Tab-separated table of C-alpha atoms and ligand atoms in Angstrom:
chain	number	residue	atom	x	y	z
A	1	UNK	CA	0.049	-0.202	0.088
A	2	UNK	CA	1.307	3.170	-0.885
A	3	UNK	CA	0.796	6.183	1.232
A	4	UNK	CA	-0.282	9.488	-0.435
A	5	UNK	CA	-0.613	11.328	2.897
A	6	UNK	CA	0.800	10.705	6.347
A	7	UNK	CA	0.369	13.095	9.467
A	8	UNK	CA	2.256	12.207	12.632
A	9	UNK	CA	1.235	14.153	15.782
A	10	UNK	CA	0.537	17.145	13.491
A	11	UNK	CA	-0.219	20.304	15.411
A	12	UNK	CA	-1.095	23.515	13.493
A	13	UNK	CA	-1.636	26.789	15.027
A	14	UNK	CA	-2.049	30.681	14.344
A	15	UNK	CA	0.263	33.278	15.790
A	16	UNK	CA	-1.382	36.639	16.589
A	17	UNK	CA	0.349	40.037	16.904
A	18	UNK	CA	1.177	39.389	20.458
A	19	UNK	CA	2.960	36.100	19.314
A	20	UNK	CA	0.451	33.991	21.071
A	21	UNK	CA	-0.356	30.637	19.398
A	22	UNK	CA	-4.070	29.505	18.888
A	23	UNK	CA	-3.807	25.864	18.140
A	24	UNK	CA	-6.217	24.911	15.586
A	25	UNK	CA	-5.218	21.234	15.131
A	26	UNK	CA	-3.965	19.792	18.260
A	27	UNK	CA	-1.959	16.697	17.580
A	28	UNK	CA	-3.506	14.342	14.900
A	29	UNK	CA	-2.186	11.287	13.105
A	30	UNK	CA	-3.715	9.831	10.125
A	31	UNK	CA	-2.933	8.340	6.754
A	32	UNK	CA	-4.411	8.293	3.249
A	33	UNK	CA	-3.465	5.678	0.940
A	34	UNK	CA	-3.015	6.476	-2.670
A	35	UNK	CA	-6.437	6.145	-4.591
A	36	UNK	CA	-8.256	6.550	-1.246
A	37	UNK	CA	-11.234	9.054	-0.908
A	38	UNK	CA	-10.646	10.466	2.617
A	39	UNK	CA	-13.135	12.934	4.241
A	40	UNK	CA	-12.793	15.366	7.194
A	41	UNK	CA	-16.037	16.387	8.687
A	42	UNK	CA	-17.009	18.295	11.864
A	43	UNK	CA	-18.613	21.373	12.842
A	44	UNK	CA	-17.356	24.951	11.905
A	45	UNK	CA	-14.113	25.767	13.421
A	46	UNK	CA	-12.770	22.337	14.208
A	47	UNK	CA	-9.643	22.495	12.160
A	48	UNK	CA	-10.746	20.721	8.998
A	49	UNK	CA	-9.705	23.418	6.331
A	50	UNK	CA	-6.427	24.066	8.329
A	51	UNK	CA	-5.605	20.499	7.774
A	52	UNK	CA	-6.706	20.651	4.142
A	53	UNK	CA	-4.474	23.821	3.558
A	54	UNK	CA	-1.481	22.064	5.220
A	55	UNK	CA	-1.766	19.260	2.622
A	56	UNK	CA	-2.188	21.535	0.100
A	57	UNK	CA	0.892	23.693	0.941
A	58	UNK	CA	-1.119	26.892	1.285
A	59	UNK	CA	-1.212	27.604	4.991
A	60	UNK	CA	-0.698	31.529	5.844
A	61	UNK	CA	2.725	32.902	6.946
A	62	UNK	CA	1.509	33.174	10.523
A	63	UNK	CA	0.771	29.447	10.779
A	64	UNK	CA	2.864	27.432	12.987
A	65	UNK	CA	3.441	23.739	12.934
A	66	UNK	CA	4.649	20.980	15.341
A	67	UNK	CA	4.899	17.052	14.249
A	68	UNK	CA	5.284	15.889	10.750
A	69	UNK	CA	3.324	15.603	7.513
A	70	UNK	CA	4.343	13.685	4.365
A	71	UNK	CA	3.210	13.908	0.748
A	72	UNK	CA	4.146	10.453	-0.591
A	73	UNK	CA	8.045	10.364	0.645
A	74	UNK	CA	8.478	13.954	0.877
A	75	UNK	CA	8.274	15.606	4.370
A	76	UNK	CA	6.571	18.840	3.834
A	77	UNK	CA	6.144	19.790	7.667
A	78	UNK	CA	9.096	18.792	9.700
A	79	UNK	CA	8.552	20.233	13.158
A	80	UNK	CA	8.591	24.074	12.671
A	81	UNK	CA	9.866	23.777	9.139
A	82	UNK	CA	7.813	23.713	6.049
A	83	UNK	CA	8.980	22.800	2.389
A	84	UNK	CA	6.746	22.040	-0.320
A	85	UNK	CA	9.048	22.346	-3.274
A	86	UNK	CA	7.929	20.303	-6.171
A	87	UNK	CA	4.530	19.206	-4.153
A	88	UNK	CA	2.502	22.347	-4.071
A	89	UNK	CA	0.455	22.817	-7.184
A	90	UNK	CA	2.098	19.826	-8.644
A	91	UNK	CA	1.662	16.629	-6.707
A	92	UNK	CA	-1.145	18.230	-4.718
A	93	UNK	CA	-3.773	20.599	-6.064
A	94	UNK	CA	-6.476	22.579	-3.998
A	95	UNK	CA	-10.145	23.118	-5.343
A	96	UNK	CA	-11.742	25.858	-3.393
A	97	UNK	CA	-15.293	25.855	-2.140
A	98	UNK	CA	-15.911	28.366	-5.030
A	99	UNK	CA	-14.008	27.088	-7.845
A	100	UNK	CA	-14.440	30.463	-9.767
A	101	UNK	CA	-11.878	31.931	-7.570
A	102	UNK	CA	-9.295	29.404	-8.538
A	103	UNK	CA	-9.792	30.442	-12.125
A	104	UNK	CA	-8.483	33.487	-13.697
A	105	UNK	CA	-11.720	35.584	-14.673
A	106	UNK	CA	-9.937	37.191	-17.459
A	107	UNK	CA	-8.866	34.199	-19.481
A	108	UNK	CA	-10.632	31.460	-21.400
A	109	UNK	CA	-10.223	27.892	-20.130
A	110	UNK	CA	-8.090	27.204	-23.075
A	111	UNK	CA	-5.484	29.975	-22.074
A	112	UNK	CA	-5.688	28.894	-18.572
A	113	UNK	CA	-4.707	25.478	-19.631
A	114	UNK	CA	-1.857	27.038	-21.726
A	115	UNK	CA	-0.342	29.125	-19.212
A	116	UNK	CA	-0.230	26.227	-16.583
A	117	UNK	CA	0.815	23.520	-19.102
A	118	UNK	CA	3.304	25.900	-20.558
A	119	UNK	CA	4.983	26.844	-17.323
A	120	UNK	CA	4.888	23.184	-15.916
A	121	UNK	CA	5.924	21.153	-19.251
A	122	UNK	CA	6.812	23.986	-21.733
A	123	UNK	CA	4.040	22.700	-23.969
A	124	UNK	CA	3.184	25.204	-27.131
A	125	UNK	CA	-0.360	26.290	-27.797
A	126	UNK	CA	-1.257	23.037	-29.869
A	127	UNK	CA	-0.054	20.523	-27.524
A	128	UNK	CA	-1.822	22.393	-24.943
A	129	UNK	CA	-5.223	22.306	-26.601
A	130	UNK	CA	-4.724	18.829	-27.297
A	131	UNK	CA	-3.909	17.847	-23.522
A	132	UNK	CA	-6.688	20.202	-22.465
A	133	UNK	CA	-9.360	18.307	-24.667
A	134	UNK	CA	-8.073	15.098	-23.127
A	135	UNK	CA	-8.546	16.143	-19.536
A	136	UNK	CA	-11.712	18.084	-20.165
A	137	UNK	CA	-13.355	14.986	-21.377
A	138	UNK	CA	-11.777	12.968	-18.343
A	139	UNK	CA	-14.130	15.223	-16.275
A	140	UNK	CA	-17.061	14.922	-18.593
A	141	UNK	CA	-17.029	18.350	-20.054
A	142	UNK	CA	-17.342	18.813	-23.872
A	143	UNK	CA	-14.146	20.576	-25.068
A	144	UNK	CA	-15.865	22.403	-27.709
A	145	UNK	CA	-18.485	23.873	-25.251
A	146	UNK	CA	-15.673	24.888	-22.687
A	147	UNK	CA	-12.363	25.768	-24.104
A	148	UNK	CA	-13.348	29.174	-25.550
A	149	UNK	CA	-15.435	30.167	-22.473
A	150	UNK	CA	-14.610	32.473	-19.720
A	151	UNK	CA	-14.913	31.108	-16.141
A	152	UNK	CA	-18.161	33.260	-15.589
A	153	UNK	CA	-19.693	31.880	-18.556
A	154	UNK	CA	-19.697	28.290	-17.039
A	155	UNK	CA	-22.013	26.991	-14.264
A	156	UNK	CA	-20.639	26.198	-10.690
A	157	UNK	CA	-20.609	22.731	-11.485
A	158	UNK	CA	-18.666	23.081	-14.776
A	159	UNK	CA	-16.085	25.519	-13.187
A	160	UNK	CA	-15.382	22.884	-10.668
A	161	UNK	CA	-14.804	20.230	-13.301
A	162	UNK	CA	-12.578	22.509	-15.299
A	163	UNK	CA	-10.557	23.200	-12.072
A	164	UNK	CA	-10.235	19.584	-11.462
A	165	UNK	CA	-9.237	18.802	-15.093
A	166	UNK	CA	-6.404	21.771	-15.131
A	167	UNK	CA	-5.298	20.188	-11.729
A	168	UNK	CA	-5.090	16.489	-13.322
A	169	UNK	CA	-3.424	18.042	-16.373
A	170	UNK	CA	-0.588	19.407	-14.377
A	171	UNK	CA	0.004	15.932	-12.859
A	172	UNK	CA	-1.808	16.386	-9.559
A	173	UNK	CA	-2.032	12.981	-7.586
A	174	UNK	CA	-3.889	14.105	-4.751
A	175	UNK	CA	-6.551	16.645	-4.734
A	176	UNK	CA	-7.832	18.589	-1.622
A	177	UNK	CA	-11.310	19.967	-2.115
A	178	UNK	CA	-12.854	22.190	0.458
A	179	UNK	CA	-16.666	21.742	0.540
A	180	UNK	CA	-16.900	20.733	-3.126
A	181	UNK	CA	-20.653	19.793	-2.743
A	182	UNK	CA	-21.980	22.879	-0.823
A	183	UNK	CA	-22.648	25.104	-3.822
A	184	UNK	CA	-24.141	22.348	-5.602
A	185	UNK	CA	-27.848	21.297	-6.196
A	186	UNK	CA	-28.737	17.689	-5.342
A	187	UNK	CA	-28.308	16.513	-8.999
A	188	UNK	CA	-24.974	18.456	-9.673
A	189	UNK	CA	-23.840	16.900	-6.295
A	190	UNK	CA	-24.535	13.322	-7.308
A	191	UNK	CA	-22.759	13.783	-10.584
A	192	UNK	CA	-19.673	15.271	-8.899
A	193	UNK	CA	-19.563	12.280	-6.369
A	194	UNK	CA	-19.662	9.795	-9.332
A	195	UNK	CA	-16.926	11.832	-11.052
A	196	UNK	CA	-14.812	11.830	-7.993
A	197	UNK	CA	-15.209	7.896	-7.537
A	198	UNK	CA	-14.346	7.394	-11.210
A	199	UNK	CA	-11.135	9.346	-11.206
A	200	UNK	CA	-10.243	7.525	-8.083
A	201	UNK	CA	-10.788	4.291	-9.928
A	202	UNK	CA	-9.491	5.149	-13.329
A	203	UNK	CA	-6.435	7.422	-12.528
A	204	UNK	CA	-5.757	6.420	-8.889
A	205	UNK	CA	-6.256	9.830	-7.590
A	206	UNK	CA	-6.472	10.547	-3.902
A	207	UNK	CA	-8.933	12.691	-2.739
A	208	UNK	CA	-9.240	14.629	0.514
A	209	UNK	CA	-12.599	16.238	0.911
A	210	UNK	CA	-13.588	18.800	3.713
A	211	UNK	CA	-17.112	18.964	4.194
A	212	UNK	CA	-19.909	19.645	6.604
A	213	UNK	CA	-22.235	17.406	4.323
A	214	UNK	CA	-22.288	14.153	6.329
A	215	UNK	CA	-24.724	12.367	3.633
A	216	UNK	CA	-22.362	13.028	0.769
A	217	UNK	CA	-19.386	11.951	2.872
A	218	UNK	CA	-21.050	8.774	3.482
A	219	UNK	CA	-21.790	8.157	-0.193
A	220	UNK	CA	-18.487	9.286	-1.613
A	221	UNK	CA	-15.756	8.470	0.911
A	222	UNK	CA	-13.774	5.367	1.825
A	223	UNK	CA	-12.785	6.707	4.939
A	224	UNK	CA	-14.294	9.628	7.366
A	225	UNK	CA	-12.422	11.446	10.062
A	226	UNK	CA	-14.616	13.261	12.489
A	227	UNK	CA	-12.925	16.353	13.945
A	228	UNK	CA	-13.653	17.995	17.024
A	229	UNK	CA	-11.688	21.094	18.504
A	230	UNK	CA	-8.654	20.082	16.558
A	231	UNK	CA	-8.496	16.232	17.177
A	232	UNK	CA	-9.894	13.496	15.197
A	233	UNK	CA	-12.151	11.830	17.583
A	234	UNK	CA	-13.254	8.887	15.283
A	235	UNK	CA	-12.166	7.600	12.202
A	236	UNK	CA	-13.300	4.546	10.027
A	237	UNK	CA	-14.800	3.230	6.762
A	238	UNK	CA	-17.466	5.664	5.618
A	239	UNK	CA	-20.693	3.802	5.575
A	240	UNK	CA	-20.057	2.060	8.801
A	241	UNK	CA	-19.214	5.134	10.694
A	242	UNK	CA	-22.416	6.905	9.857
A	243	UNK	CA	-24.594	3.670	10.345
A	244	UNK	CA	-22.739	2.495	13.623
A	245	UNK	CA	-21.177	5.989	15.032
A	246	UNK	CA	-19.329	4.998	18.251
A	247	UNK	CA	-18.006	8.363	19.547
A	248	UNK	CA	-20.747	10.202	21.285
A	249	UNK	CA	-19.948	13.270	19.080
A	250	UNK	CA	-20.175	11.255	15.808
A	251	UNK	CA	-23.654	9.842	17.199
A	252	UNK	CA	-24.864	13.559	17.926
A	253	UNK	CA	-23.597	14.528	14.519
A	254	UNK	CA	-25.583	11.771	12.719
A	255	UNK	CA	-28.656	12.417	14.658
A	256	UNK	CA	-28.741	15.894	13.516
A	257	UNK	CA	-28.700	14.778	9.993
A	258	UNK	CA	-31.985	14.324	7.659
A	259	UNK	CA	-31.791	11.235	5.858
A	260	UNK	CA	-33.986	10.935	2.807
A	261	UNK	CA	-36.966	8.309	3.230
A	262	UNK	CA	-36.437	8.058	7.120
A	263	UNK	CA	-38.572	10.104	9.360
A	264	UNK	CA	-36.548	10.825	12.537
A	265	UNK	CA	-36.414	13.682	15.006
A	266	UNK	CA	-33.450	15.947	14.237
A	267	UNK	CA	-31.555	16.795	17.220
A	268	UNK	CA	-29.187	19.820	17.659
A	269	UNK	CA	-25.945	19.562	19.520
A	270	UNK	CA	-26.207	21.794	22.770
A	271	UNK	CA	-23.192	23.973	23.563
A	272	UNK	CA	-20.130	25.275	21.766
A	273	UNK	CA	-16.930	23.631	20.933
A	274	UNK	CA	-13.936	24.788	23.571
A	275	UNK	CA	-12.153	27.910	22.580
A	276	UNK	CA	-8.827	27.248	24.308
A	277	UNK	CA	-5.262	28.717	23.323
A	278	UNK	CA	-3.115	26.123	24.754
A	279	UNK	CA	-3.224	22.281	25.234
A	280	UNK	CA	-6.718	20.701	26.492
A	281	UNK	CA	-5.672	18.246	28.988
A	282	UNK	CA	-8.937	16.368	29.121
A	283	UNK	CA	-11.250	14.802	26.548
A	284	UNK	CA	-11.988	17.584	24.007
A	285	UNK	CA	-15.584	16.706	24.045
A	286	UNK	CA	-16.162	16.201	27.726
A	287	UNK	CA	-17.975	19.597	28.449
A	288	UNK	CA	-20.543	18.659	25.734
A	289	UNK	CA	-20.735	14.912	26.141
A	290	UNK	CA	-23.984	13.574	27.426
A	291	UNK	CA	-22.234	10.282	28.652
A	292	UNK	CA	-19.103	11.885	29.938
A	293	UNK	CA	-17.487	10.301	33.153
A	294	UNK	CA	-14.724	10.701	35.702
A	295	UNK	CA	-12.114	9.357	33.407
A	296	UNK	CA	-13.012	11.715	30.607
A	297	UNK	CA	-11.163	14.443	32.889
A	298	UNK	CA	-7.945	13.295	31.696
A	299	UNK	CA	-6.675	12.750	27.923
A	300	UNK	CA	-8.876	10.406	25.923
A	301	UNK	CA	-7.246	7.150	24.729
A	302	UNK	CA	-6.360	6.689	21.001
A	303	UNK	CA	-8.149	3.099	20.689
A	304	UNK	CA	-8.200	0.925	17.506
A	305	UNK	CA	-11.183	-1.335	17.223
A	306	UNK	CA	-11.691	-3.611	14.071
A	307	UNK	CA	-10.219	-1.010	11.797
A	308	UNK	CA	-11.803	1.823	13.414
A	309	UNK	CA	-10.177	4.574	15.566
A	310	UNK	CA	-12.380	6.079	18.302
A	311	UNK	CA	-10.870	8.423	20.831
A	312	UNK	CA	-13.296	7.750	23.811
A	313	UNK	CA	-12.921	6.087	27.260
A	314	UNK	CA	-16.257	4.373	26.934
A	315	UNK	CA	-14.561	1.768	24.789
A	316	UNK	CA	-11.618	1.102	26.915
A	317	UNK	CA	-12.837	-2.648	27.811
A	318	UNK	CA	-14.492	-3.384	24.437
A	319	UNK	CA	-11.738	-5.404	22.730
A	320	UNK	CA	-9.868	-2.282	21.665
A	321	UNK	CA	-6.090	-2.384	21.398
B	1	ATP	N1	-5.894	32.304	8.742
B	1	ATP	C1	-6.128	32.133	10.057
B	1	ATP	N2	-5.717	32.972	10.995
B	1	ATP	C2	-5.950	32.827	12.072
B	1	ATP	N3	-6.805	31.863	12.615
B	1	ATP	C3	-7.461	31.048	11.901
B	1	ATP	C4	-6.947	30.927	10.335
B	1	ATP	N4	-7.753	30.105	9.814
B	1	ATP	C5	-8.418	29.450	10.559
B	1	ATP	N5	-8.192	29.990	11.823
B	1	ATP	C6	-8.807	29.554	13.308
B	1	ATP	O1	-8.405	28.175	13.389
B	1	ATP	C7	-9.539	27.488	13.710
B	1	ATP	C8	-10.031	26.423	12.907
B	1	ATP	O2	-10.546	26.948	11.508
B	1	ATP	P1	-10.818	26.171	10.242
B	1	ATP	O3	-10.955	26.968	9.239
B	1	ATP	O4	-9.399	25.250	10.091
B	1	ATP	O5	-12.002	25.205	10.713
B	1	ATP	P2	-13.089	24.463	9.791
B	1	ATP	O6	-13.321	23.130	10.554
B	1	ATP	O7	-12.617	24.327	8.329
B	1	ATP	O8	-14.141	25.598	9.871
B	1	ATP	P3	-15.195	26.077	8.726
B	1	ATP	O9	-15.983	24.853	8.386
B	1	ATP	O10	-15.807	27.267	9.333
B	1	ATP	O11	-14.291	26.494	7.609
B	1	ATP	C9	-10.747	28.454	13.962
B	1	ATP	O12	-10.718	28.862	15.265
B	1	ATP	C10	-10.356	29.341	13.199
B	1	ATP	O13	-10.745	30.767	13.600
């Protein structure tokens, strides 16, 4: 198994003007295999985009890091140091929530392909158009209807596909997509989910998806990581994690989601995530957890149970290792 991404006790914070660090990601370890679709879900502010940005190599200059992050064999984060040479925009590409913002509004799609392919591979116009046609077809866009268009002349779904095809044409083997389905209607969402799965199957693309959308995550992802307050509290195979959530936070997230065809009362999650600058020395979910007990006042364990990772003391005696 080839690993596309590996994080080891990764911490990412943001330094303010007084040089105080707010830790948005508080020591997480995970792996994404080549060709895997890995989703990161969780409430707003839990650190999902920070991880996505770290993988894509687009953290801001006031970000501080600890631990390690590998993209294939290259250590891009080594404690405080970051080095994305040859990785950023090449091996890894980032598709933002609104893909229109990653495309140049003043250039046609053909011109955008040319600029990228000319600077990366030195292609001339003819070779660039040939390549663009191939990659547009790969994402199910008709080159004759897209190449001469400016981004604003394309729908949101088409812009997203065009951005993905430019990323693939530059040789991206990992795509980080932040909230890729949130601006799409149900039909386009399903189309995009199918496309991502097909690209995974045909070109072995690894996808890191950052989303609030638990239902799409369950449909599309091989693995789901549930984040809370900068920690991964549960990680496991997509479908299983949603049908049999173990961590109390995952259970509450699932209870808060409407499922088509299933009548169930929707529950909100009372309370707010902790806003703590420094280390959190207890289970990050303790304050909001309906089943917390004494032991939760100390760090939760990292448990592995039948291919599932769950960070909760309640499973300590359930065959975990
Ligand atoms: N550039 C930044 N500078 C300072 N703080 C930041 C920056 N980006 C994110 N943060 C802070 O880091 C924490 C995690 O934010 P992040 O955007 O990673 O979470 P998220 O789970 O992706 O949230 P959302 O779904 O709302 O985008 C938040 O408290 C946020 O305010």
